[in-house]
PDB file of C-alpha atoms in Angstrom:
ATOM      1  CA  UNK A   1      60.868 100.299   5.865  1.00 50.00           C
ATOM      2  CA  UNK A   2      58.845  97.588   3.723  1.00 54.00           C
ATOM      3  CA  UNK A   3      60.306  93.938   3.594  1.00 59.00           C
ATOM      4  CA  UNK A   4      59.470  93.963  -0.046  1.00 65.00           C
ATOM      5  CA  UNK A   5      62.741  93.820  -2.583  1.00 69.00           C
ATOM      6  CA  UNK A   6      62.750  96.333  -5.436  1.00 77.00           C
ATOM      7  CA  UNK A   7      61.639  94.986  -8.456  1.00 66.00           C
ATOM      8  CA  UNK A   8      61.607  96.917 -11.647  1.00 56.00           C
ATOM      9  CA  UNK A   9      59.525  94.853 -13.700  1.00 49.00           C
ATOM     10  CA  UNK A  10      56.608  95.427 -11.185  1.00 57.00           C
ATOM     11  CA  UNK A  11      58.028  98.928 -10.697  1.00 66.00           C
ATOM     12  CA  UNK A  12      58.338 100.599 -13.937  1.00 59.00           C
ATOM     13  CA  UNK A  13      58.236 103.733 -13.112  1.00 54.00           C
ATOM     14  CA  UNK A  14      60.105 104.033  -9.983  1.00 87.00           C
ATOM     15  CA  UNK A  15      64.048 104.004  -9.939  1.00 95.00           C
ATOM     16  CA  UNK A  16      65.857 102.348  -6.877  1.00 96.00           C
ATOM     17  CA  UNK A  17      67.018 105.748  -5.510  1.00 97.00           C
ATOM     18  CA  UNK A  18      63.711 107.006  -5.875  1.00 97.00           C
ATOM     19  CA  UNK A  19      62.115 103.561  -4.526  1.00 96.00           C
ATOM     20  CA  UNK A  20      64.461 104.037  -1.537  1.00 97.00           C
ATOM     21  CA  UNK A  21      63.975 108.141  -0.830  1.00 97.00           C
ATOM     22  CA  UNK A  22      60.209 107.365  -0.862  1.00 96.00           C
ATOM     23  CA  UNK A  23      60.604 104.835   2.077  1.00 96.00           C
ATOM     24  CA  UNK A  24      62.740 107.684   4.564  1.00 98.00           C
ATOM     25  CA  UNK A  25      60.206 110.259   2.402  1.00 98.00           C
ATOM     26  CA  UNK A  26      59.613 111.967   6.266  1.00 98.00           C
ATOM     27  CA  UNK A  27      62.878 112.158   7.424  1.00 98.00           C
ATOM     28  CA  UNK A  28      64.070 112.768   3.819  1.00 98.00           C
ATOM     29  CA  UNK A  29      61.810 115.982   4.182  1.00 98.00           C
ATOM     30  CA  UNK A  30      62.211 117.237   7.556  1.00 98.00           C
ATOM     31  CA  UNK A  31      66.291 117.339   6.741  1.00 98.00           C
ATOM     32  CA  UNK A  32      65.533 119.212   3.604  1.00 98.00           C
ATOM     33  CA  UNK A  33      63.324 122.124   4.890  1.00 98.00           C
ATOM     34  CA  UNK A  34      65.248 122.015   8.058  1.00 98.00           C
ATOM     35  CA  UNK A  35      65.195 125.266  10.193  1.00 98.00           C
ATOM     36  CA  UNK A  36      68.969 125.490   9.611  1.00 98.00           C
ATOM     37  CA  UNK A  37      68.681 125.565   5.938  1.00 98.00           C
ATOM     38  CA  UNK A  38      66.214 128.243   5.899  1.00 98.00           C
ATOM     39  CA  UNK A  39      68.507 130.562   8.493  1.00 98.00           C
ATOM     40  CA  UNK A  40      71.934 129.158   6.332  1.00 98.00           C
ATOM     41  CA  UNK A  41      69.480 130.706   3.137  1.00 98.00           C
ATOM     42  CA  UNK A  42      68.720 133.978   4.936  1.00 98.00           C
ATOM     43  CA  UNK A  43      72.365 134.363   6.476  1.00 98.00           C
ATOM     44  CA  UNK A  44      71.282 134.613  10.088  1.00 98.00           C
ATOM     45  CA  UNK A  45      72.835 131.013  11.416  1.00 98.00           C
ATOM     46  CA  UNK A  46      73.329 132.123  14.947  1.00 97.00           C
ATOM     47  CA  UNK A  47      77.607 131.962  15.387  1.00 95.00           C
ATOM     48  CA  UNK A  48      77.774 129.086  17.431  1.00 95.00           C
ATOM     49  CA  UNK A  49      75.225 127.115  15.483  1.00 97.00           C
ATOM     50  CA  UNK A  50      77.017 127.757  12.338  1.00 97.00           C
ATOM     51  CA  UNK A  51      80.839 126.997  14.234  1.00 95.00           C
ATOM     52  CA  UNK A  52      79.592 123.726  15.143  1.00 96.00           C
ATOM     53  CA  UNK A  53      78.101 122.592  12.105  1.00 97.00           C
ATOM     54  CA  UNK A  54      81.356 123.434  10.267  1.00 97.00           C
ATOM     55  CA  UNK A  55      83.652 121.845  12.867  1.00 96.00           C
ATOM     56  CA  UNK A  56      81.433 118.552  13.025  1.00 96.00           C
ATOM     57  CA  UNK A  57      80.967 118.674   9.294  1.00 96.00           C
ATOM     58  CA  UNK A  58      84.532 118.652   8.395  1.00 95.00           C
ATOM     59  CA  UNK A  59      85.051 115.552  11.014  1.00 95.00           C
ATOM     60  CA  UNK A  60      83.205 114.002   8.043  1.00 95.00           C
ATOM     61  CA  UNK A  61      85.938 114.430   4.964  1.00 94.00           C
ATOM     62  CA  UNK A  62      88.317 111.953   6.268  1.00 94.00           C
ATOM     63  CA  UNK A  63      85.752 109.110   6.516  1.00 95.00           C
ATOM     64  CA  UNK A  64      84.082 110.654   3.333  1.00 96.00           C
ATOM     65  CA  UNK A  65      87.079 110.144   1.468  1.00 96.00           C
ATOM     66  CA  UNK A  66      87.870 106.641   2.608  1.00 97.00           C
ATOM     67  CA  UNK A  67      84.126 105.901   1.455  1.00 98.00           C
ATOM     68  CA  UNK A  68      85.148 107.120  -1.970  1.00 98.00           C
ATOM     69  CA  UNK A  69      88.027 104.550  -2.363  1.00 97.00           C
ATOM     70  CA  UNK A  70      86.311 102.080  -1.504  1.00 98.00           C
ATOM     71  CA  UNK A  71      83.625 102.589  -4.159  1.00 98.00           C
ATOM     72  CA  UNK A  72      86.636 103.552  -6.518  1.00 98.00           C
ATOM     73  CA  UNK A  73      88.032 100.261  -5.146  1.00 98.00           C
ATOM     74  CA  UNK A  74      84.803  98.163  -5.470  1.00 98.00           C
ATOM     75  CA  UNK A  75      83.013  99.533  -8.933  1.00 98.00           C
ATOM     76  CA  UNK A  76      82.447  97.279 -11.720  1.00 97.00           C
ATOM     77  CA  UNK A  77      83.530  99.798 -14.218  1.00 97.00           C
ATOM     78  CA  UNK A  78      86.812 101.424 -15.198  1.00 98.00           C
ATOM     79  CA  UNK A  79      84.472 104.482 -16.240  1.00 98.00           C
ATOM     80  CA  UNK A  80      82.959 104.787 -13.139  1.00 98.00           C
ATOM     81  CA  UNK A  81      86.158 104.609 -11.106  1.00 98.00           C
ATOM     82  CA  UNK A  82      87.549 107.392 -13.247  1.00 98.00           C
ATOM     83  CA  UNK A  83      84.343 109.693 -12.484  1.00 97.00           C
ATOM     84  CA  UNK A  84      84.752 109.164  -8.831  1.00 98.00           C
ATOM     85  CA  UNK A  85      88.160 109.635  -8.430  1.00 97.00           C
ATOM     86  CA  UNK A  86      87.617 113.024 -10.330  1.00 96.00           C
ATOM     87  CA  UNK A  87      84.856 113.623  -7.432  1.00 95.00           C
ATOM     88  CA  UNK A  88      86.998 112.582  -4.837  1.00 96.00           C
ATOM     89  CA  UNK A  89      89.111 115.853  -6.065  1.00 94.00           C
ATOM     90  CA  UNK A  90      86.669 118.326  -5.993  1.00 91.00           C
ATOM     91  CA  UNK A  91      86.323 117.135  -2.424  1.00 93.00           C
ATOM     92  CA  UNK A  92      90.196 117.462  -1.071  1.00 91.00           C
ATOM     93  CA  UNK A  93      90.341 120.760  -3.105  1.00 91.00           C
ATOM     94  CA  UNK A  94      87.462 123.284  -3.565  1.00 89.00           C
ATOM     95  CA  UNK A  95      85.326 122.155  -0.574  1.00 92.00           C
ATOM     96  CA  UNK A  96      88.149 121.431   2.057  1.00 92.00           C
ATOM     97  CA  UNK A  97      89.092 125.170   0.852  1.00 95.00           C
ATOM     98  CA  UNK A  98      85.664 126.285   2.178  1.00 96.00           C
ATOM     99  CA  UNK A  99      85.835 124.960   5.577  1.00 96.00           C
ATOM    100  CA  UNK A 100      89.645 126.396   6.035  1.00 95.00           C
ATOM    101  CA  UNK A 101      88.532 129.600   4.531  1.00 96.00           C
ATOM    102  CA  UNK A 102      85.266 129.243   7.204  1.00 96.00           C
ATOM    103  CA  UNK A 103      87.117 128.717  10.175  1.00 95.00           C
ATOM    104  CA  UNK A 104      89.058 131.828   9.359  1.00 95.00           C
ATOM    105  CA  UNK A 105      86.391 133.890   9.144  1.00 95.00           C
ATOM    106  CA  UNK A 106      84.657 132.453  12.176  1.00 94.00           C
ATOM    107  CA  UNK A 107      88.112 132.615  14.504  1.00 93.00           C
ATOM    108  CA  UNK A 108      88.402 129.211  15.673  1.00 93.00           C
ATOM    109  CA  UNK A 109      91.185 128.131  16.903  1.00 90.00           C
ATOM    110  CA  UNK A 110      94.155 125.097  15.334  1.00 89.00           C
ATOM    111  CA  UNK A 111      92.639 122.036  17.499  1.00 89.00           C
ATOM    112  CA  UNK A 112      88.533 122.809  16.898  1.00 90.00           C
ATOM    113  CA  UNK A 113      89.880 122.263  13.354  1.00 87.00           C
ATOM    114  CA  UNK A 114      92.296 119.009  13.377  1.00 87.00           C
ATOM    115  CA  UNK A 115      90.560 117.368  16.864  1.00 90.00           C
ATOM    116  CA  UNK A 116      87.362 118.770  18.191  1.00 93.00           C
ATOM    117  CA  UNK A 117      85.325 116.994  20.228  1.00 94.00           C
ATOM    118  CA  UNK A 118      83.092 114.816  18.299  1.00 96.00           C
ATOM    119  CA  UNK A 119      79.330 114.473  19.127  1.00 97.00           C
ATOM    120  CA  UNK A 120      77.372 111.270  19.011  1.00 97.00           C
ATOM    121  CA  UNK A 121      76.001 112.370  16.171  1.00 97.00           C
ATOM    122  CA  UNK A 122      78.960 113.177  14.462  1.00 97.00           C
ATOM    123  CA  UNK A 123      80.414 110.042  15.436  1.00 98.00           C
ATOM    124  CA  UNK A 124      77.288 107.659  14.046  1.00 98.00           C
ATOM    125  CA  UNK A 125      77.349 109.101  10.804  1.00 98.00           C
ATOM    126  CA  UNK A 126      81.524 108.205  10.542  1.00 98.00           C
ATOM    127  CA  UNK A 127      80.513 104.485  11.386  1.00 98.00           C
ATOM    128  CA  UNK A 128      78.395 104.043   9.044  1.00 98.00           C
ATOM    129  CA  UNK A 129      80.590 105.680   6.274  1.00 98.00           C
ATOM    130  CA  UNK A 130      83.026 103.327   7.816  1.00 98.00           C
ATOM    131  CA  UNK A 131      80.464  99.915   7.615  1.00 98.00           C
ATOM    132  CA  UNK A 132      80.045 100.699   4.465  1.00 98.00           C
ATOM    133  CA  UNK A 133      83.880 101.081   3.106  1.00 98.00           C
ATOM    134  CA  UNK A 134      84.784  98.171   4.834  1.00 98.00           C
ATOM    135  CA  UNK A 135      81.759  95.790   3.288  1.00 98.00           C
ATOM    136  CA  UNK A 136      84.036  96.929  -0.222  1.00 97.00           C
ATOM    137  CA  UNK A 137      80.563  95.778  -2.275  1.00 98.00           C
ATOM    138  CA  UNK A 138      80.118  99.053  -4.589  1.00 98.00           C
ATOM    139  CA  UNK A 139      76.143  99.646  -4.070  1.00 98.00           C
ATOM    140  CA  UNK A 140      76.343  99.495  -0.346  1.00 98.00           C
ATOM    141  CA  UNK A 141      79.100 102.089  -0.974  1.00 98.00           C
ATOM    142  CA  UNK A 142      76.945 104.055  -2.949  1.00 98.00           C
ATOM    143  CA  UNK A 143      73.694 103.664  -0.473  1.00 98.00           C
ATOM    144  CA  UNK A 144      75.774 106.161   1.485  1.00 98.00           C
ATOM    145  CA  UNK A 145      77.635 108.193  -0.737  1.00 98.00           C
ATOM    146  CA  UNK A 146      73.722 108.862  -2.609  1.00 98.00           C
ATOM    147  CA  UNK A 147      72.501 110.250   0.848  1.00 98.00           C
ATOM    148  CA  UNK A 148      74.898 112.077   1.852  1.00 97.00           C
ATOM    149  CA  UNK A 149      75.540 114.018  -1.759  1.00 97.00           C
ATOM    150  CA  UNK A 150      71.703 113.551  -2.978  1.00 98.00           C
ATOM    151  CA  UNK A 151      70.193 115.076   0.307  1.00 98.00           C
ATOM    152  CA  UNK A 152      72.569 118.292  -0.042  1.00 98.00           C
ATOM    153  CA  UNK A 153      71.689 118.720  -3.642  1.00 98.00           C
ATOM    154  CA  UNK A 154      68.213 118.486  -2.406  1.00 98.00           C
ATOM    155  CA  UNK A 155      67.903 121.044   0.325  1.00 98.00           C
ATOM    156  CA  UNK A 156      69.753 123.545  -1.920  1.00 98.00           C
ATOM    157  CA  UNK A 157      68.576 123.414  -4.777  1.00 96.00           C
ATOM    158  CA  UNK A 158      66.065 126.585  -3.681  1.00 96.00           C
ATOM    159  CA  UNK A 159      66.665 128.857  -7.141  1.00 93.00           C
ATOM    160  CA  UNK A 160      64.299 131.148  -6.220  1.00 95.00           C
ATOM    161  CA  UNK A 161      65.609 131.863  -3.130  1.00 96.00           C
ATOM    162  CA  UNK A 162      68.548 134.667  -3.355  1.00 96.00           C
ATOM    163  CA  UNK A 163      72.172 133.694  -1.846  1.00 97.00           C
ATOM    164  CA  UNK A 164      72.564 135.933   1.612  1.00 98.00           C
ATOM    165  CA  UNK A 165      75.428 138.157   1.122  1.00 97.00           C
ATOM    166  CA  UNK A 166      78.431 136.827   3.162  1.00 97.00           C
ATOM    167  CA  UNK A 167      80.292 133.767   1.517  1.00 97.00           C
ATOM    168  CA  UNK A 168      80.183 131.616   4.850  1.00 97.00           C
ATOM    169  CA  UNK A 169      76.358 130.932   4.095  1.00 98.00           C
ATOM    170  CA  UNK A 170      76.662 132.013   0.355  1.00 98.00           C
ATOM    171  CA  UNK A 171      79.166 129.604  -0.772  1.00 97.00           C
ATOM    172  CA  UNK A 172      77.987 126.356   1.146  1.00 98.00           C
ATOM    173  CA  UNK A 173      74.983 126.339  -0.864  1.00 98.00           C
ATOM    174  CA  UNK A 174      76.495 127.330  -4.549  1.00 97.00           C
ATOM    175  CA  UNK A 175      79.164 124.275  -3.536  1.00 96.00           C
ATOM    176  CA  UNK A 176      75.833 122.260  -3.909  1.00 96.00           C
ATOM    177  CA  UNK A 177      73.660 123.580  -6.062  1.00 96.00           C
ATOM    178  CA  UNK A 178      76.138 124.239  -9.237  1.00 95.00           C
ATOM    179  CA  UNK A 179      75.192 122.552 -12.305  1.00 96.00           C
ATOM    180  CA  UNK A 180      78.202 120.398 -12.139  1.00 95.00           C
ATOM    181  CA  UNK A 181      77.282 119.079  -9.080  1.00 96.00           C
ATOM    182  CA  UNK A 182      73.757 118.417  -9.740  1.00 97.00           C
ATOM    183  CA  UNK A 183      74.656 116.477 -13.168  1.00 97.00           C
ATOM    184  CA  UNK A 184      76.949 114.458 -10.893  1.00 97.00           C
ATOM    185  CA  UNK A 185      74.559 113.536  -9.021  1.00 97.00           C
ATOM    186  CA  UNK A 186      72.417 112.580 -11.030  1.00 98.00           C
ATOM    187  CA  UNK A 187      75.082 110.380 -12.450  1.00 98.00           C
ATOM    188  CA  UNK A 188      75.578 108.446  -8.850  1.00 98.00           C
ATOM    189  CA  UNK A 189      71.815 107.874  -8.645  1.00 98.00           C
ATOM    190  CA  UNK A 190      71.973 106.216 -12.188  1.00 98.00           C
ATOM    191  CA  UNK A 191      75.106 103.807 -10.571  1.00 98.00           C
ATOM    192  CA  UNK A 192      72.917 102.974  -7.616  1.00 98.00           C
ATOM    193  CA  UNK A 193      69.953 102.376 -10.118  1.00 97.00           C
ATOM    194  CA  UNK A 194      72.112 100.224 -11.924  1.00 97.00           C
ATOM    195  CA  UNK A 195      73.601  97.883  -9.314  1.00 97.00           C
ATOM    196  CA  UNK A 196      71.152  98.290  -6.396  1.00 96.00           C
ATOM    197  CA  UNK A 197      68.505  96.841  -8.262  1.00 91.00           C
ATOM    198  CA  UNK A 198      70.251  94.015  -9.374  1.00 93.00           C
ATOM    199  CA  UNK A 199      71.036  93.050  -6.105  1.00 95.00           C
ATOM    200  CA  UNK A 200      69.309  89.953  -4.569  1.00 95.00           C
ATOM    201  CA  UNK A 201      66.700  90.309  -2.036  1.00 95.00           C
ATOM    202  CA  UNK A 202      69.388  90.632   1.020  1.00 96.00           C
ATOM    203  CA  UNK A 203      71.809  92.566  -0.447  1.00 96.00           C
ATOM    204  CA  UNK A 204      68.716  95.156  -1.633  1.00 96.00           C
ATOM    205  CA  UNK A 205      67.804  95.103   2.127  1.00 96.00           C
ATOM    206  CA  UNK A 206      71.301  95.877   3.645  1.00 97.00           C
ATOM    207  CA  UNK A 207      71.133  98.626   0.811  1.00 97.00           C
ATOM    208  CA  UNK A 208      67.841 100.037   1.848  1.00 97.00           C
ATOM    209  CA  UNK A 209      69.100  99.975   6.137  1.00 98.00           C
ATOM    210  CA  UNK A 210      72.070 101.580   4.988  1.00 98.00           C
ATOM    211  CA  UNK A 211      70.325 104.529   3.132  1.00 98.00           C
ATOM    212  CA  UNK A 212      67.350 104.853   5.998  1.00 98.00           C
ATOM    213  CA  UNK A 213      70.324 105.134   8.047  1.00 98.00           C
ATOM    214  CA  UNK A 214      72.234 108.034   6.212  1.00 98.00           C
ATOM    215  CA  UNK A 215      69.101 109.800   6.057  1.00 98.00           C
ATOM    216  CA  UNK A 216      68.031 109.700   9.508  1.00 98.00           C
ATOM    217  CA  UNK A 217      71.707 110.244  10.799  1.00 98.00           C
ATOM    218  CA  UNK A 218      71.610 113.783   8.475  1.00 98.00           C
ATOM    219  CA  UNK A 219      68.362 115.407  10.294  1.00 98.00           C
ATOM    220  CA  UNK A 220      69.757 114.002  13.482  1.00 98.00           C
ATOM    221  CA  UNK A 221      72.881 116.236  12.530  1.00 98.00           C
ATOM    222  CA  UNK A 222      70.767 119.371  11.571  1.00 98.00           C
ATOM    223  CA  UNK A 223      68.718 119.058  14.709  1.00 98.00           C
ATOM    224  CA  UNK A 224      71.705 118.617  16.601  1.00 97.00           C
ATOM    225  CA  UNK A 225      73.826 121.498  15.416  1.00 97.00           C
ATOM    226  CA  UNK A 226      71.577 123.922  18.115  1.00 97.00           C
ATOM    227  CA  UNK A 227      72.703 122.729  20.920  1.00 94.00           C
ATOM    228  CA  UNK A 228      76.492 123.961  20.082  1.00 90.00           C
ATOM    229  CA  UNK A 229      79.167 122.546  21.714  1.00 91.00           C
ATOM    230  CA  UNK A 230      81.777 125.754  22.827  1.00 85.00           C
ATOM    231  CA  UNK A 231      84.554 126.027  20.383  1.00 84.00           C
ATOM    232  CA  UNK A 232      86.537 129.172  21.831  1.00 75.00           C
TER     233      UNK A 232
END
């Protein structure tokens, strides 16, 4: 992580997302071309890798959620509180569907669901989603929410890879690979663009911890996923 503040005058060709990806570039990488993405791509996720990556996953929507208000809360512009919010749907509709639809297929019982135990990872990643509601500035909001979308787009965005056949592995990557998605995402880059680099030195660095943070919490949580907590 340099100590140098982003400065686009002197960096003309480098956004502040990108400016910030290219300082996590390794961990950035190795959560991309994880070994889980590649088995979620050919459908063979062992069954208790794949329960408790969906059971800690979902521990994330809540906190994910709250996140979103804040930056609804927190943005500078009555357009960009609008786009969120419509977000913030997609969220508490089409991919909170998923994960119920998931944990059907995959038999797991009420409480794995509502209150499984959470691992450490699991837990770090809903503190800093929490740290960075509760600071209620918008582009520390969105150091996290970029990450956490950005990353996903990222590691599925394999087109010429074909979808395996069953929807459990099928339909988590289409969820983030959709053109819809990927134009919104593109969209929250351009708002972190936009106020991240007009931060001031100190805010900038609390921006860049935050999103070195997100990144390394996300391989930690696709490394962690194989040693599988028992969910029967």
């Amino acid at each position: 992580m340099t100590d140098t503040p982003f400065n686009s005058r002197t960096n003309p060709a480098t956004t502040f997302t990108e400016w910030l990806r290219e300082q996590n570039q390794d961990n950035w990488d190795a959560a991309i071309n994880h070994r889980f993405i590649d088995e979620l791509f050919a459908g063979n996720v062992a069954t208790d890798v794949l329960q408790h990556y969906l059971v800690q996953d979902y521990q994330f929507i809540d906190r994910f959620v709250a996140l979103l208000g804040a930056a609804i809360a927190s943005a500078d512009r009555f357009e960009s509180r609008v786009r969120l919010a419509r977000f913030t749907a997609m969220i508490t509709s089409d991919e909170n569907t998923y994960f119920l639809r998931a944990f059907d297929e995959l038999g797991l019982p009420t409480q794995h669901r509502n209150a499984p135990q959470l691992t450490p990872q699991t837990k770090a990643f809903q503190d800093l989603m929490t740290e960075a509601a509760q600071s209620q500035i918008y582009p520390l909001c969105l150091s996290v929410l970029v990450v956490a979308e950005w990353l996903y787009l990222s590691w599925a965005d394999r087109p010429d890879v074909p979808l395996p056949p069953r929807f459990i592995h099928a339909e988590w990557i289409t969820l983030h690979n959709n053109p819809a998605f990927a134009e919104f995402i593109g969209w929250l880059r351009s708002e972190l663009d936009r106020t991240g680099a007009a931060l001031n030195a100190a805010g900038q660095a609390r921006s860049a911890d935050m999103f070195g943070r997100a990144v390394k919490l996300e391989r930690d949580f696709f490394d962690h996923v194989y040693s599988p907590l028992q969910y029967s």
